[in-house]
Short mmCIF file of C-alpha atoms in Angstrom, two decimals:
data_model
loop_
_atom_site.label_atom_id
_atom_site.label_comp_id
_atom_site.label_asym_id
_atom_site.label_seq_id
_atom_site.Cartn_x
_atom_site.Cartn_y
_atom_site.Cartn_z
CA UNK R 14 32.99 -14.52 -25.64
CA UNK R 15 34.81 -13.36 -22.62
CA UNK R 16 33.10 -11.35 -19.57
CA UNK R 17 34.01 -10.63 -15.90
CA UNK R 18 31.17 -11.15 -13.64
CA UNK R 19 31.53 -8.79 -10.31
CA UNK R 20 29.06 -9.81 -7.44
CA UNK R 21 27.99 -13.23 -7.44
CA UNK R 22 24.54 -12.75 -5.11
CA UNK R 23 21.75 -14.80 -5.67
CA UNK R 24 21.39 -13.70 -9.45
CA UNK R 25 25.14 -13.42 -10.33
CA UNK R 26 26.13 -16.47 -9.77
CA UNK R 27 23.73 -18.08 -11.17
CA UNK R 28 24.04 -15.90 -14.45
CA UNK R 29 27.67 -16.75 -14.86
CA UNK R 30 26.77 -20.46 -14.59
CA UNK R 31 23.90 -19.73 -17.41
CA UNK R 32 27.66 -18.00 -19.47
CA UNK R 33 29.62 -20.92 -18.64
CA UNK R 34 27.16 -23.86 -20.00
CA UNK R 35 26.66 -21.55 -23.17
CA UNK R 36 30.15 -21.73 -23.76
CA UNK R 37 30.87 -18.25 -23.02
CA UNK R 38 34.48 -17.81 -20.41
CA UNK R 39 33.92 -15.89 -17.24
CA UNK R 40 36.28 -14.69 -15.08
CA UNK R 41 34.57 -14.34 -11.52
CA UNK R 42 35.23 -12.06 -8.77
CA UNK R 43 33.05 -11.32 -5.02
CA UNK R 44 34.09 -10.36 -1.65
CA UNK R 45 32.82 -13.98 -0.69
CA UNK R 46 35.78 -16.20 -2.01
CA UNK R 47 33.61 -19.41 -1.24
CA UNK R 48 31.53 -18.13 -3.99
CA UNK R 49 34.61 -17.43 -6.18
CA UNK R 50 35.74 -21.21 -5.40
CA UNK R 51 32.18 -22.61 -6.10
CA UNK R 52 32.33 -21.23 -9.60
CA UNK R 53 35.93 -22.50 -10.39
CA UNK R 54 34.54 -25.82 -9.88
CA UNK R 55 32.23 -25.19 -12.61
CA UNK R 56 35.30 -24.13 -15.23
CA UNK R 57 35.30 -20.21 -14.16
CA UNK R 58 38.57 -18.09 -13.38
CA UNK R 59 38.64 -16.96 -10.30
CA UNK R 60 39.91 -13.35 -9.27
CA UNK R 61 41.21 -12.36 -5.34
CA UNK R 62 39.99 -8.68 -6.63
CA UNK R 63 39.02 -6.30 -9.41
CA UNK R 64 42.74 -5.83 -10.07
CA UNK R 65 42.94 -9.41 -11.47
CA UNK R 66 39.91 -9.66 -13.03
CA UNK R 67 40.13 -6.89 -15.14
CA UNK R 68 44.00 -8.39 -15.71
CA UNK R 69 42.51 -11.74 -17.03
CA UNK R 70 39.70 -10.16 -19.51
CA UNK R 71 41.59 -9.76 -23.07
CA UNK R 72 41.10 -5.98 -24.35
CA UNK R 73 38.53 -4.85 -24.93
CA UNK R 74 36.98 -5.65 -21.52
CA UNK R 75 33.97 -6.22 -20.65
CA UNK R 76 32.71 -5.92 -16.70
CA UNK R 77 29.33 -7.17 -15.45
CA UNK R 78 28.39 -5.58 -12.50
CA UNK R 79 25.61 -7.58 -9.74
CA UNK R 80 26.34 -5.78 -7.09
CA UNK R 81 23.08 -3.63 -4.97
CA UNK R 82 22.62 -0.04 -6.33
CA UNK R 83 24.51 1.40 -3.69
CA UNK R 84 27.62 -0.56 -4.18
CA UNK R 85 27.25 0.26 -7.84
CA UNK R 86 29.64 3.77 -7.64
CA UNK R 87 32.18 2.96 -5.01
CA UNK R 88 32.72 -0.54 -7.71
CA UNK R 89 32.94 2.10 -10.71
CA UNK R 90 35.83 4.82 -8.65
CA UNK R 91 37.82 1.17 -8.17
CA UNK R 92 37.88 0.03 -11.66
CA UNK R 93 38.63 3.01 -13.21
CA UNK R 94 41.91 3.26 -12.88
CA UNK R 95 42.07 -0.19 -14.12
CA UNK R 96 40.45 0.31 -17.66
CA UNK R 97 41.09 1.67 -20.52
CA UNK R 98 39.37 3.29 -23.32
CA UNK R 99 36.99 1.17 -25.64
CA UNK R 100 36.02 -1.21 -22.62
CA UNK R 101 32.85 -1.52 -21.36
CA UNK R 102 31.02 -1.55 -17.49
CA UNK R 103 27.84 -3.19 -17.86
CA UNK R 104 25.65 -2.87 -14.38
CA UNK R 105 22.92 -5.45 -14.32
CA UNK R 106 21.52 -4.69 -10.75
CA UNK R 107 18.62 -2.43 -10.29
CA UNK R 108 20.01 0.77 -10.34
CA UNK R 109 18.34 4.23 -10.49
CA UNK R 110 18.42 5.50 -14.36
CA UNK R 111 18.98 8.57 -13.47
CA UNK R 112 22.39 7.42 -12.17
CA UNK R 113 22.87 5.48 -15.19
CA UNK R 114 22.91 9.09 -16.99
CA UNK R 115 25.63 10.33 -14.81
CA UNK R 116 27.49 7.29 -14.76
CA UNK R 117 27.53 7.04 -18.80
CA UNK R 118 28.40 10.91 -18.94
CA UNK R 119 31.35 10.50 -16.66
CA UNK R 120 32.55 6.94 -18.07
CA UNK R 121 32.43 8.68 -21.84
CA UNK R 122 34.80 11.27 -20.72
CA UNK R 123 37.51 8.50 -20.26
CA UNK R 124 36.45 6.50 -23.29
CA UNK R 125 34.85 4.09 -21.23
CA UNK R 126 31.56 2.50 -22.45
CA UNK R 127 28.77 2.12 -19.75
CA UNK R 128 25.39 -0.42 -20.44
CA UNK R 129 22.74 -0.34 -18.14
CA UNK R 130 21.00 -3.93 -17.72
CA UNK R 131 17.48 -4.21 -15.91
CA UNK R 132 17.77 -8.10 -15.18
CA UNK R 133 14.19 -9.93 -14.50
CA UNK R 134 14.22 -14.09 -13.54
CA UNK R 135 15.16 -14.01 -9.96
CA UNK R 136 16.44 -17.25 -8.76
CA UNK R 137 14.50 -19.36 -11.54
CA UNK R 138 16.98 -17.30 -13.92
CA UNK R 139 19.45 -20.37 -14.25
CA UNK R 140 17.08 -22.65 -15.63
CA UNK R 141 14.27 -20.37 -17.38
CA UNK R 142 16.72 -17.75 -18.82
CA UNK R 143 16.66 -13.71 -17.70
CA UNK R 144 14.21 -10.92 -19.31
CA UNK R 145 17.05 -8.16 -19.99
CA UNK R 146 16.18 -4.90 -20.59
CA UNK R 147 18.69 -2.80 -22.43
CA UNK R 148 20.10 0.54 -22.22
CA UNK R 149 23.78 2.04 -24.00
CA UNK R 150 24.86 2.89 -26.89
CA UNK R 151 23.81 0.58 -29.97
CA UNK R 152 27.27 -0.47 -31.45
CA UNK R 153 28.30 -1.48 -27.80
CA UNK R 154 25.04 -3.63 -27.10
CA UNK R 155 25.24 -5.26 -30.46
CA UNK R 156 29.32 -6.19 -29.65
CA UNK R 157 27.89 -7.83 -26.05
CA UNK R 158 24.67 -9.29 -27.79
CA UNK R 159 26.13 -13.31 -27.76
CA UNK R 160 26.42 -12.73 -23.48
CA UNK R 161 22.72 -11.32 -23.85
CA UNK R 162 21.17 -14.41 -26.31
CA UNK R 163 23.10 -16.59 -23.54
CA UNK R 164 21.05 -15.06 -20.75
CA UNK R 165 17.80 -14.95 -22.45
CA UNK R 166 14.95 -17.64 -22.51
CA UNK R 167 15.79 -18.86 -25.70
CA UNK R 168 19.31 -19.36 -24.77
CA UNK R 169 21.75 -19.15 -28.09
CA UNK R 170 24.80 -20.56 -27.14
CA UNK R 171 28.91 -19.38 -27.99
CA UNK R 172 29.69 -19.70 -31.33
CA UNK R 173 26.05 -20.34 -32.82
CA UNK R 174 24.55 -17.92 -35.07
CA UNK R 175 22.50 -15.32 -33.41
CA UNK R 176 18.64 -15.26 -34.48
CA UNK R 177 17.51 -12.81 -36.77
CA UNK R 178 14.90 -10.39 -36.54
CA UNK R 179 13.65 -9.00 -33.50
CA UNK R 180 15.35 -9.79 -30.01
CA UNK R 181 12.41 -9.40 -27.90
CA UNK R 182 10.95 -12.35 -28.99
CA UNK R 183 13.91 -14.41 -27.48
CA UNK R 184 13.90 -12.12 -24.10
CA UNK R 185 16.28 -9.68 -24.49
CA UNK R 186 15.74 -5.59 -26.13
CA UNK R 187 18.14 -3.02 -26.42
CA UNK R 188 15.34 -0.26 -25.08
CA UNK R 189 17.61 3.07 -26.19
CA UNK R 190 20.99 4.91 -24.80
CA UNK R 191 21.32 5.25 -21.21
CA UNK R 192 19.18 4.78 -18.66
CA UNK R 193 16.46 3.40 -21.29
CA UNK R 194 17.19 -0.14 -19.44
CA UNK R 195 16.87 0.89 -16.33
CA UNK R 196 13.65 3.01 -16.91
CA UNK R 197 11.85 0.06 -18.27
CA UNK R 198 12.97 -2.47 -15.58
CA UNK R 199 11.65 0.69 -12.78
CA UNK R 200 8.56 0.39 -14.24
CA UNK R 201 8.28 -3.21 -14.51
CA UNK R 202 8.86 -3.77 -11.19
CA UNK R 203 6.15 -0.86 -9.99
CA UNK R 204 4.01 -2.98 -12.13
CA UNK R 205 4.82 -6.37 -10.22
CA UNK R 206 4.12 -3.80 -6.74
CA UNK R 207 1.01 -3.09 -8.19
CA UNK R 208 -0.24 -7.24 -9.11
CA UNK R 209 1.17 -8.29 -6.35
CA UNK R 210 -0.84 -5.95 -3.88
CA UNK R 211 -3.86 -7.40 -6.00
CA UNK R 212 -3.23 -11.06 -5.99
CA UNK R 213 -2.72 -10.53 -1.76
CA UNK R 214 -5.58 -8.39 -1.21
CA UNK R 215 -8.12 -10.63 -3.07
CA UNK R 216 -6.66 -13.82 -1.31
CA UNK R 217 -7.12 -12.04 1.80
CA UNK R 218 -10.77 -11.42 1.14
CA UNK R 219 -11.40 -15.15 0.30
CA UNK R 220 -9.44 -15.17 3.77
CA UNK R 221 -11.97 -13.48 5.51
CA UNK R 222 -14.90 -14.91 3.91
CA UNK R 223 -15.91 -15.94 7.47
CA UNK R 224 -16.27 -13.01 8.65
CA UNK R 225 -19.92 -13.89 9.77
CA UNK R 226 -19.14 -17.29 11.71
CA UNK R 227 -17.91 -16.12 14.51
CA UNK R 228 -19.19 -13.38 17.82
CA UNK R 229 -19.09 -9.66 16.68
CA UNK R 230 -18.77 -7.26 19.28
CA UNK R 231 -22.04 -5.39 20.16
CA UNK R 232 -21.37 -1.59 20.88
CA UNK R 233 -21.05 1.95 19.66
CA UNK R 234 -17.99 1.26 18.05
CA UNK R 235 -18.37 -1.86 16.03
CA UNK R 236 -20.05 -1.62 12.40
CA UNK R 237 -22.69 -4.10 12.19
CA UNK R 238 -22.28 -7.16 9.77
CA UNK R 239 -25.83 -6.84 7.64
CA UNK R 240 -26.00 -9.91 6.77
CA UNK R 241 -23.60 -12.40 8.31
CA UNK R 242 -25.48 -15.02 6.50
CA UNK R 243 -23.33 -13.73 3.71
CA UNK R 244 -20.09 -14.43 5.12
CA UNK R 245 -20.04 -17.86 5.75
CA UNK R 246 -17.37 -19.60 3.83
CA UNK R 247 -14.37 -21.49 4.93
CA UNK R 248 -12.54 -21.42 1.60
CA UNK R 249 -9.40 -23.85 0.63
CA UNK R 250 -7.14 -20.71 -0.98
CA UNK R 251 -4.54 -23.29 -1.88
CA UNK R 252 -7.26 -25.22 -4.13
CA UNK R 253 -8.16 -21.45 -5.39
CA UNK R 254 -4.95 -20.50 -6.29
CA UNK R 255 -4.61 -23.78 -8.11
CA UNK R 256 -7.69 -23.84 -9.80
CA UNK R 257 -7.07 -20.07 -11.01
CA UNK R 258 -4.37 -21.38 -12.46
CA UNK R 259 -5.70 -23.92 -14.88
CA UNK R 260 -7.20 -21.50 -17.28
CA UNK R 261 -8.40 -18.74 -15.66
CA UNK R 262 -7.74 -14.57 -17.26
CA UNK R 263 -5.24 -14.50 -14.09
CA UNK R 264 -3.10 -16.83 -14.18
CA UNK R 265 0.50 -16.08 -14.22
CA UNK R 266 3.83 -16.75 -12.57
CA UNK R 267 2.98 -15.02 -10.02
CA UNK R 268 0.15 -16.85 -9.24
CA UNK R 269 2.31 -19.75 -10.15
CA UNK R 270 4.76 -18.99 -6.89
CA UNK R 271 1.79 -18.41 -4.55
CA UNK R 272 0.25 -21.62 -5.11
CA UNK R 273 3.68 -23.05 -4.14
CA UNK R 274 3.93 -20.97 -1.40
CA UNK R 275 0.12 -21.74 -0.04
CA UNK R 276 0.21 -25.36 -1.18
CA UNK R 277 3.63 -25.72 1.77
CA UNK R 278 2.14 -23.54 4.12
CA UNK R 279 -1.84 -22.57 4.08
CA UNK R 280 -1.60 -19.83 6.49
CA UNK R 281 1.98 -18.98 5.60
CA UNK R 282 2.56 -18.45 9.06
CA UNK R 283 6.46 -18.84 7.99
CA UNK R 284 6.04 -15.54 6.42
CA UNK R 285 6.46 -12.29 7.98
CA UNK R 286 4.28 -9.33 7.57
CA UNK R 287 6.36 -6.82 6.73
CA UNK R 288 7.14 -5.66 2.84
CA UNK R 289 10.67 -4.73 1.73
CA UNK R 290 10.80 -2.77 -1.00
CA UNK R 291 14.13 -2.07 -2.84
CA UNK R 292 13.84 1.26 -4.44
CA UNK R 293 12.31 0.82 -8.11
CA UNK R 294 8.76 1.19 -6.95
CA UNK R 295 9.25 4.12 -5.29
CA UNK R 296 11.14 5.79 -8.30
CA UNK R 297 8.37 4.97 -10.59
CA UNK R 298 5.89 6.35 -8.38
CA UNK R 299 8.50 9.25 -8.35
CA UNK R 300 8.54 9.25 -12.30
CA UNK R 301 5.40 9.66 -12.63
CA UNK R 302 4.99 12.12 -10.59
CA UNK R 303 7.47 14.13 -12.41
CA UNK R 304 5.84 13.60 -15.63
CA UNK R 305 2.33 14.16 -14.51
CA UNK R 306 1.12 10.52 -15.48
CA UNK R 307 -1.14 8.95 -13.16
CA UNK R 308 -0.37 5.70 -11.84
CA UNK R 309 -2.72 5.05 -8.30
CA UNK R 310 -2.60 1.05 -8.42
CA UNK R 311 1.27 1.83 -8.22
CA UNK R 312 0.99 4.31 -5.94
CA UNK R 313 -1.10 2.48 -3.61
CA UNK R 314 0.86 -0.95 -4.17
CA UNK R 315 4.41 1.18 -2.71
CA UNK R 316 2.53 2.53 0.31
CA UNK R 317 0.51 -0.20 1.54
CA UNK R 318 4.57 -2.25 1.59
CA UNK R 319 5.56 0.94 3.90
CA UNK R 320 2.24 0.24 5.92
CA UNK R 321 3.29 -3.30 6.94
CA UNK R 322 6.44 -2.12 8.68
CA UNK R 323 4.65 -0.15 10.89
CA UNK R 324 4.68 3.15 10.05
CA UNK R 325 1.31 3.88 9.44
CA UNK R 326 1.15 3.27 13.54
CA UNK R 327 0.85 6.82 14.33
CA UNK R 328 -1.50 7.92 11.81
CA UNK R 329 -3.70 5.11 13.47
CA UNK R 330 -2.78 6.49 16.73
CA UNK R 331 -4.23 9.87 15.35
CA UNK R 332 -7.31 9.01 14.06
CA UNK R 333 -7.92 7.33 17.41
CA UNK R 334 -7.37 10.54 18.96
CA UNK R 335 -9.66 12.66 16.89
CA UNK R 336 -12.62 10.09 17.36
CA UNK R 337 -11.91 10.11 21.19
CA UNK R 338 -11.71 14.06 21.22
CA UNK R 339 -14.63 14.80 18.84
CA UNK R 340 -16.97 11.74 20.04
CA UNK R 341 -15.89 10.55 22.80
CA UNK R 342 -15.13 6.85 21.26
CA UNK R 343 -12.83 5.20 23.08
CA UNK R 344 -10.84 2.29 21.45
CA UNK R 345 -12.22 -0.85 21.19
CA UNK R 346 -11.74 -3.56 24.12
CA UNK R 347 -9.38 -5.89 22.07
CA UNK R 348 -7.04 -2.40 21.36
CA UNK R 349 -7.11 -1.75 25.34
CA UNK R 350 -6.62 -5.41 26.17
CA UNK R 351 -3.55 -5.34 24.10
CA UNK R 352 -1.86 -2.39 26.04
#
């Protein structure tokens, strides 16, 4: 089968070379033309711009967007005028689903068919296959399903027969007409918020474990460690994390990739402290708002991210203020020190 891949980022690429060794011809376009180039090595056509990629697809078209959400609509008003009815826009980033509803209205006006993608394998996508979650309507996702067996785990190549029976088995589910996709991948990744805030809070009490080792300040303004007796382990959290992992209820992938990441570097002092976060967390918390479902573990995952960047700084700043101003407490020596 025959797809144009547009955006060929850390996932695109990589999911076009997944196409290509199933068999499948893609015809590649990015602003990046070293990326373009890289991929003609590997038996793609290349395109100098949307123009000729939609020129090389053979009707009807298919169009993969991996571009960021906000590139997603500007990408859409330029292929327009290129299309034509019965072709298809599929965007695979991690768009908002509520755009996806616009997006499909509009496209359906023109005849244009519109597929919503929430994509989940990161950069271990090439070799372990993509979780794809699937929104559009059903007659177009069936037409694209040999590019979505490609993609998934299981990894059905061109030209083979495609399983029967359920697809989410193999990694792939067409979740419902559009947005559906979308929605589910939001709420995936509020999920992965929400274990990854655990899995880094509970190493960080292991972390601190210590805690009664060392000289506590003495004053008004310190708690008291009861029993610092209590708090006397140095822990190995790379060991930990490995030994979690051989059997343990919470293992994972996750855990997986911070063993890596601990077994390199212990203190992963090549790490910074603050926490991007690119939008789907914050729409699930959003969503459920909306609905009325509670979700605090979410909530509290998405907050503590905009924490690390520093702007819970003046909240800190105010609750310093009220103790001074109410009690008299000034800060404590290591606070004043620091100024």
């Amino acid at each position: 089968m025959q797809i144009g891949m547009l955006g060929l980022g850390r996932m695109g690429a990589n999911m076009a070379r997944r196409l290509l060794a199933a068999g499948h011809e893609c015809v590649v376009h990015d602003r990046d033309m070293a990326a373009v180039a890289g991929l003609v090595r590997e038996r793609a056509t290349g395109a100098a711009s949307a123009r000729e990629l939609v020129a090389a697809l053979e009707r009807p078209r298919s169009v993969w967007l991996m571009i960021p959400a906000a590139a997603v609509d500007s990408a859409i008003a330029e292929l327009m005028p290129l299309l034509e009815p019965g072709d298809v826009i599929i965007d695979g980033g991690n768009s908002h689903y509520v755009d996806d509803l616009r997006r499909a209205s509009s496209l359906a006006s023109s005849g244009i068919h519109y597929v919503d993608v929430g994509v989940s394998g990161g950069v271990w996508g090439l070799a372990n296959g993509y979780c794809q979650m699937i929104g559009g309507e059903a007659t177009v996702v069936e037409r694209l399903r040999p590019i979505f067996a490609a993609l998934a785990p299981v990894g059905t190549a061109a030209g083979e027969a495609l399983p029967a029976g359920p697809t989410a088995p193999q990694g792939y589910l067409h979740c419902g007409p559009a947005g559906a996709g979308h929605f589910v991948k939001m709420v995936h990744n509020g999920i992965e918020y929400g274990l990854m805030a655990a899995y880094a809070e509970g190493l960080n009490l292991l972390k601190q474990a210590d805690a009664g080792t060392g000289a506590r300040r003495v004053d008004a303004e310190t708690a008291p460690l009861k029993s610092p007796e209590h708090f006397a382990y140095d822990f190995d959290l790379p060991a930990i994390a490995e030994v979690w992992r051989q059997g343990s209820v919470v293992r994972s992938w996750l855990l997986d990739l911070i063993g890596s990441a601990l077994s390199r570097d212990p203190e992963l002092q090549g790490f910074a402290t603050e926490v991007a976060d690119s939008g789907e967390g914050r729409w699930t918390v959003n969503a459920a708002v909306e609905a009325g479902v509670p979700v605090p573990v979410l909530a509290t995952a998405l907050f503590s991210r905009f924490g690390s960047r520093g702007h819970e700084q003046f909240a800190n700043r105010v609750l310093s203020a009220l103790r001074q101003e109410f009690g008299g407490h000034g800060a404590p020596p290591s606070a004043q020190e620091g100024k």
